[in-house]
mmCIF file of C-alpha atoms and ligand atoms in Angstrom:
data_model
loop_
_atom_site.group_PDB
_atom_site.id
_atom_site.type_symbol
_atom_site.label_atom_id
_atom_site.label_comp_id
_atom_site.label_asym_id
_atom_site.label_seq_id
_atom_site.Cartn_x
_atom_site.Cartn_y
_atom_site.Cartn_z
ATOM 1 C CA MET V 51 170.106 -13.562 92.159
ATOM 2 C CA LYS V 52 169.997 -11.679 88.913
ATOM 3 C CA PHE V 53 167.285 -9.254 88.359
ATOM 4 C CA LEU V 54 164.999 -8.916 85.290
ATOM 5 C CA ASP V 55 161.684 -7.224 85.414
ATOM 6 C CA GLU V 56 160.514 -7.520 81.811
ATOM 7 C CA ALA V 57 160.413 -10.440 79.425
ATOM 8 C CA LYS V 58 158.683 -11.289 76.211
ATOM 9 C CA ILE V 59 157.692 -14.845 75.736
ATOM 10 C CA PHE V 60 155.797 -17.067 73.267
ATOM 11 C CA VAL V 61 153.340 -19.557 74.597
ATOM 12 C CA LYS V 62 151.317 -22.293 72.780
ATOM 13 C CA SER V 63 148.996 -24.774 74.136
ATOM 14 C CA GLY V 64 148.985 -28.268 72.671
ATOM 15 C CA ASP V 65 146.784 -29.351 69.845
ATOM 16 C CA GLY V 66 144.119 -31.987 70.433
ATOM 17 C CA GLY V 67 144.847 -35.469 69.565
ATOM 18 C CA ALA V 68 143.029 -37.035 66.640
ATOM 19 C CA GLY V 69 140.143 -39.503 67.079
ATOM 20 C CA CYS V 70 140.713 -43.127 65.973
ATOM 21 C CA VAL V 71 138.965 -45.213 63.297
ATOM 22 C CA SER V 72 138.665 -48.715 64.643
ATOM 23 C CA PHE V 73 136.178 -51.610 64.529
ATOM 24 C CA ARG V 74 135.533 -54.200 67.184
ATOM 25 C CA ARG V 75 137.035 -57.518 66.093
ATOM 26 C CA GLU V 76 136.319 -60.516 68.155
ATOM 27 C CA LYS V 77 135.808 -64.125 67.551
ATOM 28 C CA PHE V 78 132.153 -65.014 67.083
ATOM 29 C CA ILE V 79 131.057 -61.391 66.829
ATOM 30 C CA GLU V 80 130.408 -60.283 63.389
ATOM 31 C CA HIS V 81 130.102 -56.660 62.415
ATOM 32 C CA GLY V 82 131.583 -55.565 65.755
ATOM 33 C CA GLY V 83 130.767 -51.916 65.015
ATOM 34 C CA PRO V 84 132.984 -48.790 65.431
ATOM 35 C CA ASP V 85 135.062 -48.480 68.590
ATOM 36 C CA GLY V 86 137.597 -45.735 67.773
ATOM 37 C CA GLY V 87 138.375 -43.668 70.886
ATOM 38 C CA ASP V 88 138.596 -39.876 71.132
ATOM 39 C CA GLY V 89 141.838 -37.947 70.916
ATOM 40 C CA GLY V 90 143.165 -36.353 74.208
ATOM 41 C CA ARG V 91 143.159 -32.602 74.973
ATOM 42 C CA GLY V 92 146.307 -30.699 74.299
ATOM 43 C CA GLY V 93 148.332 -29.433 77.234
ATOM 44 C CA ASP V 94 147.321 -26.043 78.776
ATOM 45 C CA ILE V 95 149.508 -23.195 79.519
ATOM 46 C CA ILE V 96 148.985 -21.864 82.961
ATOM 47 C CA ILE V 97 150.697 -18.961 84.864
ATOM 48 C CA GLU V 98 151.173 -19.196 88.536
ATOM 49 C CA ALA V 99 152.211 -16.391 91.042
ATOM 50 C CA VAL V 100 154.700 -17.875 93.556
ATOM 51 C CA PRO V 101 156.073 -16.325 96.691
ATOM 52 C CA ASN V 102 159.848 -16.004 97.343
ATOM 53 C CA LEU V 103 160.575 -15.085 93.760
ATOM 54 C CA ASN V 104 161.679 -11.600 92.919
ATOM 55 C CA THR V 105 162.871 -11.693 89.364
ATOM 56 C CA LEU V 106 161.789 -12.855 85.885
ATOM 57 C CA ILE V 107 165.454 -13.876 85.092
ATOM 58 C CA ASP V 108 164.469 -17.400 84.119
ATOM 59 C CA TYR V 109 162.613 -16.004 81.150
ATOM 60 C CA ARG V 110 165.733 -14.509 79.743
ATOM 61 C CA TYR V 111 166.971 -17.924 78.944
ATOM 62 C CA ALA V 112 163.910 -19.622 77.838
ATOM 63 C CA GLN V 113 161.337 -17.728 75.903
ATOM 64 C CA HIS V 114 159.298 -20.336 74.050
ATOM 65 C CA PHE V 115 156.801 -22.601 75.855
ATOM 66 C CA LYS V 116 154.841 -25.115 73.837
ATOM 67 C CA ALA V 117 152.649 -27.650 75.541
ATOM 68 C CA ARG V 118 152.435 -31.172 74.031
ATOM 69 C CA ARG V 119 149.594 -32.256 71.961
ATOM 70 C CA GLY V 120 146.996 -34.707 73.194
ATOM 71 C CA TYR V 121 147.561 -38.308 72.366
ATOM 72 C CA HIS V 122 145.499 -39.913 69.591
ATOM 73 C CA GLY V 123 142.590 -42.107 70.518
ATOM 74 C CA SER V 124 142.846 -45.877 69.962
ATOM 75 C CA GLY V 125 140.696 -48.929 69.510
ATOM 76 C CA ALA V 126 138.320 -50.513 72.064
ATOM 77 C CA ASN V 127 137.027 -46.934 72.770
ATOM 78 C CA ARG V 128 140.285 -45.782 74.420
ATOM 79 C CA SER V 129 140.552 -42.020 74.620
ATOM 80 C CA GLY V 130 143.983 -40.667 74.202
ATOM 81 C CA PRO V 131 145.562 -39.082 77.301
ATOM 82 C CA SER V 132 145.706 -35.293 77.539
ATOM 83 C CA GLY V 133 148.978 -33.534 76.947
ATOM 84 C CA PRO V 134 150.659 -32.443 80.186
ATOM 85 C CA THR V 135 150.003 -28.847 81.415
ATOM 86 C CA ILE V 136 152.865 -26.364 81.447
ATOM 87 C CA THR V 137 152.878 -24.094 84.462
ATOM 88 C CA LEU V 138 154.981 -20.908 84.210
ATOM 89 C CA LYS V 139 155.976 -19.634 87.627
ATOM 90 C CA VAL V 140 156.194 -15.843 88.115
ATOM 91 C CA PRO V 141 156.828 -13.645 91.096
ATOM 92 C CA VAL V 142 153.902 -12.152 92.868
ATOM 93 C CA GLY V 143 153.361 -8.627 91.377
ATOM 94 C CA THR V 144 153.812 -9.779 87.832
ATOM 95 C CA GLN V 145 151.520 -8.289 85.150
ATOM 96 C CA ILE V 146 150.778 -10.112 81.903
ATOM 97 C CA LEU V 147 150.381 -7.801 78.978
ATOM 98 C CA ASP V 148 149.500 -8.437 75.356
ATOM 99 C CA GLU V 149 152.044 -8.399 72.557
ATOM 100 C CA THR V 150 151.843 -4.662 71.994
ATOM 101 C CA LYS V 151 152.476 -4.099 75.724
ATOM 102 C CA GLU V 152 149.436 -1.852 75.887
ATOM 103 C CA GLN V 153 146.817 -3.957 77.623
ATOM 104 C CA VAL V 154 147.190 -5.607 80.908
ATOM 105 C CA LEU V 155 145.566 -9.050 80.656
ATOM 106 C CA PHE V 156 146.093 -10.309 84.089
ATOM 107 C CA ASP V 157 147.651 -9.004 87.277
ATOM 108 C CA MET V 158 149.178 -11.659 89.403
ATOM 109 C CA MET V 159 148.712 -10.181 92.864
ATOM 110 C CA THR V 160 148.267 -13.072 95.275
ATOM 111 C CA PRO V 161 150.540 -16.051 95.935
ATOM 112 C CA GLY V 162 149.086 -19.272 94.439
ATOM 113 C CA GLN V 163 146.952 -17.288 91.974
ATOM 114 C CA THR V 164 146.712 -19.134 88.623
ATOM 115 C CA VAL V 165 145.372 -18.138 85.294
ATOM 116 C CA LEU V 166 144.778 -20.221 82.195
ATOM 117 C CA LEU V 167 146.609 -18.406 79.453
ATOM 118 C CA CYS V 168 146.162 -20.806 76.518
ATOM 119 C CA LYS V 169 143.646 -23.641 76.616
ATOM 120 C CA GLY V 170 144.737 -26.954 74.973
ATOM 121 C CA GLY V 171 142.797 -27.909 71.866
ATOM 122 C CA ASP V 172 140.042 -30.529 72.325
ATOM 123 C CA GLY V 173 140.713 -33.956 70.956
ATOM 124 C CA GLY V 174 138.924 -35.131 67.874
ATOM 125 C CA PHE V 175 136.078 -37.692 68.063
ATOM 126 C CA GLY V 176 136.737 -41.341 67.376
ATOM 127 C CA ASN V 177 134.600 -43.021 64.771
ATOM 128 C CA SER V 178 132.193 -44.517 67.340
ATOM 129 C CA HIS V 179 130.704 -40.969 67.497
ATOM 130 C CA PHE V 180 129.798 -40.941 63.885
ATOM 131 C CA LYS V 181 127.659 -44.055 64.022
ATOM 132 C CA THR V 182 124.038 -43.422 62.771
ATOM 133 C CA SER V 183 121.149 -45.627 61.825
ATOM 134 C CA THR V 184 122.092 -45.409 58.213
ATOM 135 C CA ASN V 185 125.837 -45.616 58.710
ATOM 136 C CA GLN V 186 126.794 -48.401 61.079
ATOM 137 C CA ALA V 187 130.395 -48.558 59.990
ATOM 138 C CA PRO V 188 131.585 -44.929 59.720
ATOM 139 C CA ARG V 189 135.239 -44.270 58.704
ATOM 140 C CA GLN V 190 135.147 -40.653 59.884
ATOM 141 C CA LYS V 191 137.076 -39.240 62.717
ATOM 142 C CA GLY V 192 137.875 -35.830 64.138
ATOM 143 C CA GLU V 193 141.387 -34.407 63.711
ATOM 144 C CA GLY V 194 141.619 -32.553 66.937
ATOM 145 C CA TRP V 195 141.431 -28.817 67.479
ATOM 146 C CA PRO V 196 144.422 -26.627 67.327
ATOM 147 C CA GLY V 197 145.874 -25.146 70.489
ATOM 148 C CA GLU V 198 146.157 -21.344 71.025
ATOM 149 C CA GLU V 199 149.271 -19.408 70.596
ATOM 150 C CA ARG V 200 150.374 -15.915 71.411
ATOM 151 C CA TRP V 201 153.212 -13.555 72.442
ATOM 152 C CA ILE V 202 152.952 -11.977 75.781
ATOM 153 C CA TRP V 203 155.000 -9.609 77.980
ATOM 154 C CA LEU V 204 155.663 -10.326 81.584
ATOM 155 C CA ARG V 205 156.244 -7.228 83.673
ATOM 156 C CA LEU V 206 157.231 -7.373 87.241
ATOM 157 C CA LYS V 207 156.107 -4.693 89.658
ATOM 158 C CA LEU V 208 157.564 -5.684 92.964
ATOM 159 C CA ILE V 209 155.256 -5.602 95.948
ATOM 160 C CA ALA V 210 156.659 -3.507 98.744
ATOM 161 C CA ASP V 211 154.933 -1.505 101.518
ATOM 162 C CA ALA V 212 157.334 1.309 101.287
ATOM 163 C CA GLY V 213 159.661 2.596 98.673
ATOM 164 C CA LEU V 214 162.917 4.668 98.993
ATOM 165 C CA VAL V 215 163.259 7.491 96.494
ATOM 166 C CA GLY V 216 165.892 10.195 96.145
ATOM 167 C CA LEU V 217 168.825 11.472 94.061
ATOM 168 C CA PRO V 218 171.807 9.091 93.562
ATOM 169 C CA ASN V 219 174.074 9.080 96.616
ATOM 170 C CA ALA V 220 171.244 10.218 98.969
ATOM 171 C CA GLY V 221 171.997 7.235 101.132
ATOM 172 C CA LYS V 222 169.054 4.997 100.151
ATOM 173 C CA SER V 223 170.957 1.705 100.164
ATOM 174 C CA THR V 224 172.650 2.660 103.406
ATOM 175 C CA PHE V 225 169.233 3.276 104.971
ATOM 176 C CA LEU V 226 167.982 -0.067 103.670
ATOM 177 C CA ALA V 227 170.991 -1.821 105.144
ATOM 178 C CA ALA V 228 170.430 0.024 108.468
ATOM 179 C CA VAL V 229 166.806 -1.009 108.873
ATOM 180 C CA SER V 230 166.716 -4.589 107.376
ATOM 181 C CA ARG V 231 169.019 -7.509 106.892
ATOM 182 C CA ALA V 232 169.448 -6.741 103.188
ATOM 183 C CA LYS V 233 173.029 -6.200 102.100
ATOM 184 C CA PRO V 234 172.923 -3.789 99.166
ATOM 185 C CA LYS V 235 175.946 -2.393 97.596
ATOM 186 C CA ILE V 236 176.877 1.045 98.957
ATOM 187 C CA ALA V 237 179.450 3.437 97.548
ATOM 188 C CA ASP V 238 180.078 7.192 97.178
ATOM 189 C CA TYR V 239 179.428 7.421 93.556
ATOM 190 C CA PRO V 240 176.085 7.845 91.776
ATOM 191 C CA PHE V 241 174.163 4.887 90.431
ATOM 192 C CA THR V 242 175.649 2.310 92.763
ATOM 193 C CA THR V 243 172.280 0.613 92.832
ATOM 194 C CA LEU V 244 171.448 -0.752 89.423
ATOM 195 C CA HIS V 245 168.238 -2.548 90.122
ATOM 196 C CA PRO V 246 165.666 -2.740 92.958
ATOM 197 C CA GLN V 247 166.373 -4.427 96.200
ATOM 198 C CA LEU V 248 163.921 -5.546 98.908
ATOM 199 C CA GLY V 249 164.389 -5.725 102.651
ATOM 200 C CA VAL V 250 162.108 -6.750 105.475
ATOM 201 C CA VAL V 251 161.873 -4.178 108.314
ATOM 202 C CA ARG V 252 160.847 -5.669 111.629
ATOM 203 C CA SER V 253 159.875 -4.058 114.855
ATOM 204 C CA ASP V 254 157.733 -5.198 117.725
ATOM 205 C CA ASN V 255 156.149 -8.157 115.893
ATOM 206 C CA ARG V 256 155.328 -5.965 112.993
ATOM 207 C CA GLU V 257 156.976 -5.987 109.612
ATOM 208 C CA PHE V 258 156.954 -4.287 106.240
ATOM 209 C CA VAL V 259 158.761 -4.652 102.952
ATOM 210 C CA LEU V 260 160.973 -1.831 101.913
ATOM 211 C CA ALA V 261 162.221 -1.344 98.276
ATOM 212 C CA ASP V 262 165.395 0.477 97.443
ATOM 213 C CA ILE V 263 165.598 1.552 93.820
ATOM 214 C CA PRO V 264 168.234 3.291 91.700
ATOM 215 C CA GLY V 265 168.547 7.015 92.159
ATOM 216 C CA LEU V 266 166.594 9.455 90.068
ATOM 217 C CA ILE V 267 168.142 12.551 88.413
ATOM 218 C CA GLU V 268 166.636 15.489 86.517
ATOM 219 C CA GLY V 269 165.295 14.176 83.150
ATOM 220 C CA ALA V 270 164.917 10.575 84.368
ATOM 221 C CA HIS V 271 161.461 10.480 82.697
ATOM 222 C CA GLU V 272 163.266 11.133 79.460
ATOM 223 C CA GLY V 273 165.802 8.460 80.113
ATOM 224 C CA ALA V 274 168.576 10.395 81.884
ATOM 225 C CA GLY V 275 170.594 8.310 84.216
ATOM 226 C CA LEU V 276 168.995 4.949 84.616
ATOM 227 C CA GLY V 277 165.710 6.511 83.651
ATOM 228 C CA ASP V 278 162.497 6.160 85.642
ATOM 229 C CA ARG V 279 161.542 2.631 84.583
ATOM 230 C CA PHE V 280 162.290 1.308 88.188
ATOM 231 C CA LEU V 281 159.652 3.569 89.494
ATOM 232 C CA GLY V 282 157.182 0.837 88.517
ATOM 233 C CA HIS V 283 158.455 -1.005 91.569
ATOM 234 C CA VAL V 284 157.239 1.573 94.011
ATOM 235 C CA GLU V 285 153.913 1.990 92.305
ATOM 236 C CA ARG V 286 152.225 -0.339 94.751
ATOM 237 C CA CYS V 287 153.720 1.020 97.906
ATOM 238 C CA GLY V 288 151.658 2.507 100.658
ATOM 239 C CA VAL V 289 154.299 5.186 101.342
ATOM 240 C CA LEU V 290 157.364 6.702 99.810
ATOM 241 C CA ILE V 291 160.358 7.515 101.968
ATOM 242 C CA HIS V 292 162.159 10.354 100.241
ATOM 243 C CA LEU V 293 165.746 10.852 101.391
ATOM 244 C CA ILE V 294 167.566 14.019 100.778
ATOM 245 C CA ASP V 295 171.359 14.188 101.233
ATOM 246 C CA GLY V 296 171.880 16.922 103.904
ATOM 247 C CA THR V 297 175.456 17.528 102.999
ATOM 248 C CA GLN V 298 174.534 19.198 99.817
ATOM 249 C CA ASP V 299 173.991 22.884 99.527
ATOM 250 C CA ASP V 300 170.490 23.084 98.124
ATOM 251 C CA VAL V 301 168.279 20.550 99.776
ATOM 252 C CA ALA V 302 165.091 22.121 98.555
ATOM 253 C CA ASP V 303 166.303 21.881 94.997
ATOM 254 C CA ALA V 304 167.180 18.190 95.451
ATOM 255 C CA TYR V 305 163.679 17.547 96.839
ATOM 256 C CA LYS V 306 161.953 19.328 93.956
ATOM 257 C CA THR V 307 163.997 17.555 91.277
ATOM 258 C CA VAL V 308 162.933 14.174 92.520
ATOM 259 C CA ARG V 309 159.250 15.339 93.035
ATOM 260 C CA SER V 310 159.020 16.562 89.414
ATOM 261 C CA GLU V 311 160.247 13.180 88.186
ATOM 262 C CA LEU V 312 157.648 11.390 90.221
ATOM 263 C CA VAL V 313 155.012 13.738 88.696
ATOM 264 C CA ALA V 314 156.347 13.211 85.203
ATOM 265 C CA TYR V 315 156.263 9.409 85.671
ATOM 266 C CA GLY V 316 152.590 9.384 86.709
ATOM 267 C CA GLY V 317 151.309 6.036 87.864
ATOM 268 C CA GLY V 318 149.774 7.635 91.009
ATOM 269 C CA LEU V 319 153.205 8.363 92.493
ATOM 270 C CA GLU V 320 152.424 12.064 92.994
ATOM 271 C CA GLU V 321 149.530 11.409 95.264
ATOM 272 C CA LYS V 322 151.245 8.765 97.325
ATOM 273 C CA ARG V 323 151.881 9.537 101.031
ATOM 274 C CA GLU V 324 155.444 10.666 101.500
ATOM 275 C CA ILE V 325 157.852 10.784 104.473
ATOM 276 C CA VAL V 326 160.493 13.402 103.830
ATOM 277 C CA ALA V 327 163.855 12.820 105.617
ATOM 278 C CA LEU V 328 167.051 14.957 105.819
ATOM 279 C CA ASN V 329 169.769 12.266 105.691
ATOM 280 C CA LYS V 330 173.413 12.323 106.691
ATOM 281 C CA CYS V 331 172.731 14.468 109.670
ATOM 282 C CA ASP V 332 175.764 12.884 111.438
ATOM 283 C CA ALA V 333 177.876 15.147 109.150
ATOM 284 C CA LEU V 334 175.989 18.374 109.943
ATOM 285 C CA THR V 335 175.998 20.765 112.818
ATOM 286 C CA GLU V 336 172.790 21.361 114.909
ATOM 287 C CA GLU V 337 172.289 24.804 113.205
ATOM 288 C CA ALA V 338 172.722 23.363 109.751
ATOM 289 C CA ILE V 339 170.211 20.646 110.512
ATOM 290 C CA ALA V 340 167.681 23.140 111.844
ATOM 291 C CA GLU V 341 168.069 25.349 108.768
ATOM 292 C CA LYS V 342 167.871 22.573 106.246
ATOM 293 C CA VAL V 343 164.843 20.942 107.917
ATOM 294 C CA LYS V 344 163.150 24.336 107.658
ATOM 295 C CA LYS V 345 164.044 24.602 103.933
ATOM 296 C CA LEU V 346 162.862 21.192 103.221
ATOM 297 C CA ALA V 347 159.547 21.732 105.089
ATOM 298 C CA ARG V 348 158.932 24.781 102.963
ATOM 299 C CA ALA V 349 159.789 23.022 99.773
ATOM 300 C CA ALA V 350 157.563 19.991 100.624
ATOM 301 C CA LYS V 351 154.730 22.264 101.992
ATOM 302 C CA ILE V 352 154.888 20.514 105.308
ATOM 303 C CA THR V 353 153.301 22.593 108.085
ATOM 304 C CA LYS V 354 153.380 21.881 111.778
ATOM 305 C CA LYS V 355 149.598 22.036 111.790
ATOM 306 C CA SER V 356 149.358 19.024 109.456
ATOM 307 C CA GLY V 357 150.971 16.875 112.089
ATOM 308 C CA ASN V 358 153.542 15.942 109.579
ATOM 309 C CA ARG V 359 157.200 16.859 109.722
ATOM 310 C CA VAL V 360 160.625 16.478 108.123
ATOM 311 C CA TYR V 361 162.647 13.788 109.786
ATOM 312 C CA PRO V 362 166.367 14.491 110.452
ATOM 313 C CA ILE V 363 168.159 11.174 110.251
ATOM 314 C CA SER V 364 171.432 9.387 109.646
ATOM 315 C CA GLY V 365 171.308 6.007 107.901
ATOM 316 C CA ALA V 366 174.999 5.548 108.762
ATOM 317 C CA ALA V 367 174.839 6.438 112.387
ATOM 318 C CA GLY V 368 171.394 5.051 112.925
ATOM 319 C CA SER V 369 169.937 8.254 114.384
ATOM 320 C CA GLY V 370 166.319 9.379 113.985
ATOM 321 C CA ILE V 371 165.460 6.108 112.321
ATOM 322 C CA THR V 372 163.079 4.845 115.076
ATOM 323 C CA GLU V 373 160.823 7.807 114.759
ATOM 324 C CA LEU V 374 160.798 7.607 110.971
ATOM 325 C CA LEU V 375 159.957 3.893 110.989
ATOM 326 C CA ARG V 376 157.214 4.443 113.566
ATOM 327 C CA ARG V 377 155.615 7.017 111.157
ATOM 328 C CA ALA V 378 156.105 4.543 108.285
ATOM 329 C CA PHE V 379 154.380 1.777 110.250
ATOM 330 C CA GLU V 380 151.441 4.066 110.940
ATOM 331 C CA ILE V 381 150.919 4.996 107.245
ATOM 332 C CA ILE V 382 151.431 1.424 106.063
ATOM 333 C CA GLN V 383 148.870 0.225 108.532
ATOM 334 C CA GLU V 384 146.419 2.852 107.270
ATOM 335 C CA ALA V 385 147.113 1.721 103.703
ATOM 336 C CA ARG V 386 146.603 -1.929 104.682
ATOM 337 C CA ASP V 387 143.279 -1.204 106.458
ATOM 338 C CA ALA V 388 142.042 0.820 103.478
ATOM 339 C CA ALA V 389 143.072 -2.101 101.090
ATOM 340 C CA LYS V 390 141.245 -4.517 103.356
ATOM 341 C CA GLU V 391 138.138 -2.325 103.349
ATOM 342 C CA ARG V 392 138.254 -2.286 99.563
ATOM 343 C CA ASP V 393 138.619 -6.041 99.369
ATOM 344 C CA ASP V 394 135.828 -6.524 101.807
ATOM 345 C CA ALA V 395 133.598 -4.240 99.798
ATOM 346 C CA VAL V 396 134.421 -6.064 96.568
ATOM 347 C CA ALA V 397 133.670 -9.336 98.177
ATOM 348 C CA ALA V 398 130.389 -8.052 99.550
ATOM 349 C CA ALA V 399 129.419 -6.755 96.132
ATOM 350 C CA GLU V 400 130.304 -10.167 94.624
ATOM 351 C CA VAL V 401 128.112 -11.924 97.079
ATOM 352 C CA HIS V 402 125.284 -9.510 96.355
ATOM 353 C CA ILE V 403 125.543 -10.122 92.630
ATOM 354 C CA GLY V 404 125.986 -13.875 93.131
HETATM 355 N N1 GTP W 79 177.911 10.812 106.585
HETATM 356 C C1 GTP W 79 176.994 9.945 106.055
HETATM 357 N N2 GTP W 79 177.170 9.318 104.941
HETATM 358 C C2 GTP W 79 176.243 8.494 104.380
HETATM 359 C C3 GTP W 79 175.065 8.352 105.053
HETATM 360 N N3 GTP W 79 174.347 7.448 104.384
HETATM 361 C C4 GTP W 79 175.025 7.189 103.283
HETATM 362 N N4 GTP W 79 176.172 7.843 103.230
HETATM 363 C C5 GTP W 79 177.340 7.772 102.254
HETATM 364 O O1 GTP W 79 176.778 8.219 100.986
HETATM 365 C C6 GTP W 79 177.244 7.519 99.931
HETATM 366 C C7 GTP W 79 176.165 6.943 99.018
HETATM 367 O O2 GTP W 79 175.356 6.071 99.814
HETATM 368 P P1 GTP W 79 174.360 4.958 99.155
HETATM 369 O O3 GTP W 79 173.659 4.326 100.287
HETATM 370 O O4 GTP W 79 175.139 4.100 98.261
HETATM 371 O O5 GTP W 79 173.444 5.948 98.302
HETATM 372 P P2 GTP W 79 172.266 5.586 97.368
HETATM 373 O O6 GTP W 79 171.196 6.647 97.514
HETATM 374 O O7 GTP W 79 171.851 4.235 97.555
HETATM 375 O O8 GTP W 79 173.003 5.758 95.965
HETATM 376 P P3 GTP W 79 172.552 5.172 94.511
HETATM 377 O O9 GTP W 79 172.414 3.720 94.657
HETATM 378 O O10 GTP W 79 173.736 5.511 93.643
HETATM 379 O O11 GTP W 79 171.312 5.894 94.106
HETATM 380 C C8 GTP W 79 178.162 6.445 100.458
HETATM 381 O O12 GTP W 79 179.513 6.853 100.445
HETATM 382 C C9 GTP W 79 177.655 6.299 101.942
HETATM 383 O O13 GTP W 79 178.712 5.825 102.810
HETATM 384 C C10 GTP W 79 174.898 8.961 106.344
HETATM 385 O O14 GTP W 79 173.849 8.766 107.102
HETATM 386 N N5 GTP W 79 175.836 9.751 106.780
HETATM 387 MG MG1 MG W 80 171.858 2.681 96.280
#
């Protein structure tokens, strides 16, 4: 499936249908009186978050969505039917922003969530509404109200529990392939991964979603390499798994480069929990592993006392992965518990207000 995480679209709800001017005409009934029905409502534009969708690619090919107008009213007090609603399906995690891309209007966080983006215009009144004691045969009618229109941006921020970060070639995609059934492209040149990929990691009845994103290089926040725009996809993760290629000379420098890009990006990435892993240990001697783990711990300010550590692993050989995943599950569980507590607190506050 092709990937697209931003799209600008135009939406317009339907105009209301016009009311009708009509008079009752029947044999033996004189002056039957007005019986023009009301116009129908214009179609609404609704956005719905749906599961099992990971891209906004459909909006590359169709950018204009106009709902139909309501039908006009007709005689015998028949109201016109409403115009059909248009429902735009977006992946869970999509934000809806205004035309300037500055304000988030809605955040589509739960499957099945819907928002009414543009309300269809109301139908106009038929002439039966205009009957008064002094005007028994009105020829007035309402024209129907216009629908609403606007340009909006859709921006997808994938929802994953953990995100892989690191320099290009650090072995992120190899790691994703080793721990999930995802089949990302892997190759020994930088920027093999061009857009985010998700995989589901399962172990003892538990599971979490892991996101692999393109590698970061120095200056990514200024657009170097593929830039840092894919970092949006790890903004909502409970933990970052930071892979460092152990076969390079200066692992501490590699670590710091990526960290400073995370800081420059903002979005709360700096404060996120992080698991630091020295990767490609299959290609290193025991001494080299020990020395590089030590260097990384110093660079990442990981002390033994904190209970945290640097994980020596090999995505290709599958070593050290079980321990790393166990740690990831722990942190993710804590993040889920904290999120649940927040949700419960919000729900309690709502009940209180209500
Ligand atoms: N020896 C060894 N090589 C590895 C390991 N993991 C990955 N590699 C190799 O490193 C190269 C890059 O691997 P990828 O998984 O594509 O790296 P990436 O971090 O996804 O790279 P980008 O997508 O470009 O950011 C490939 O040639 C892999 O075969 C490992 O654990 N050990
Ligand atoms: Mg990759």
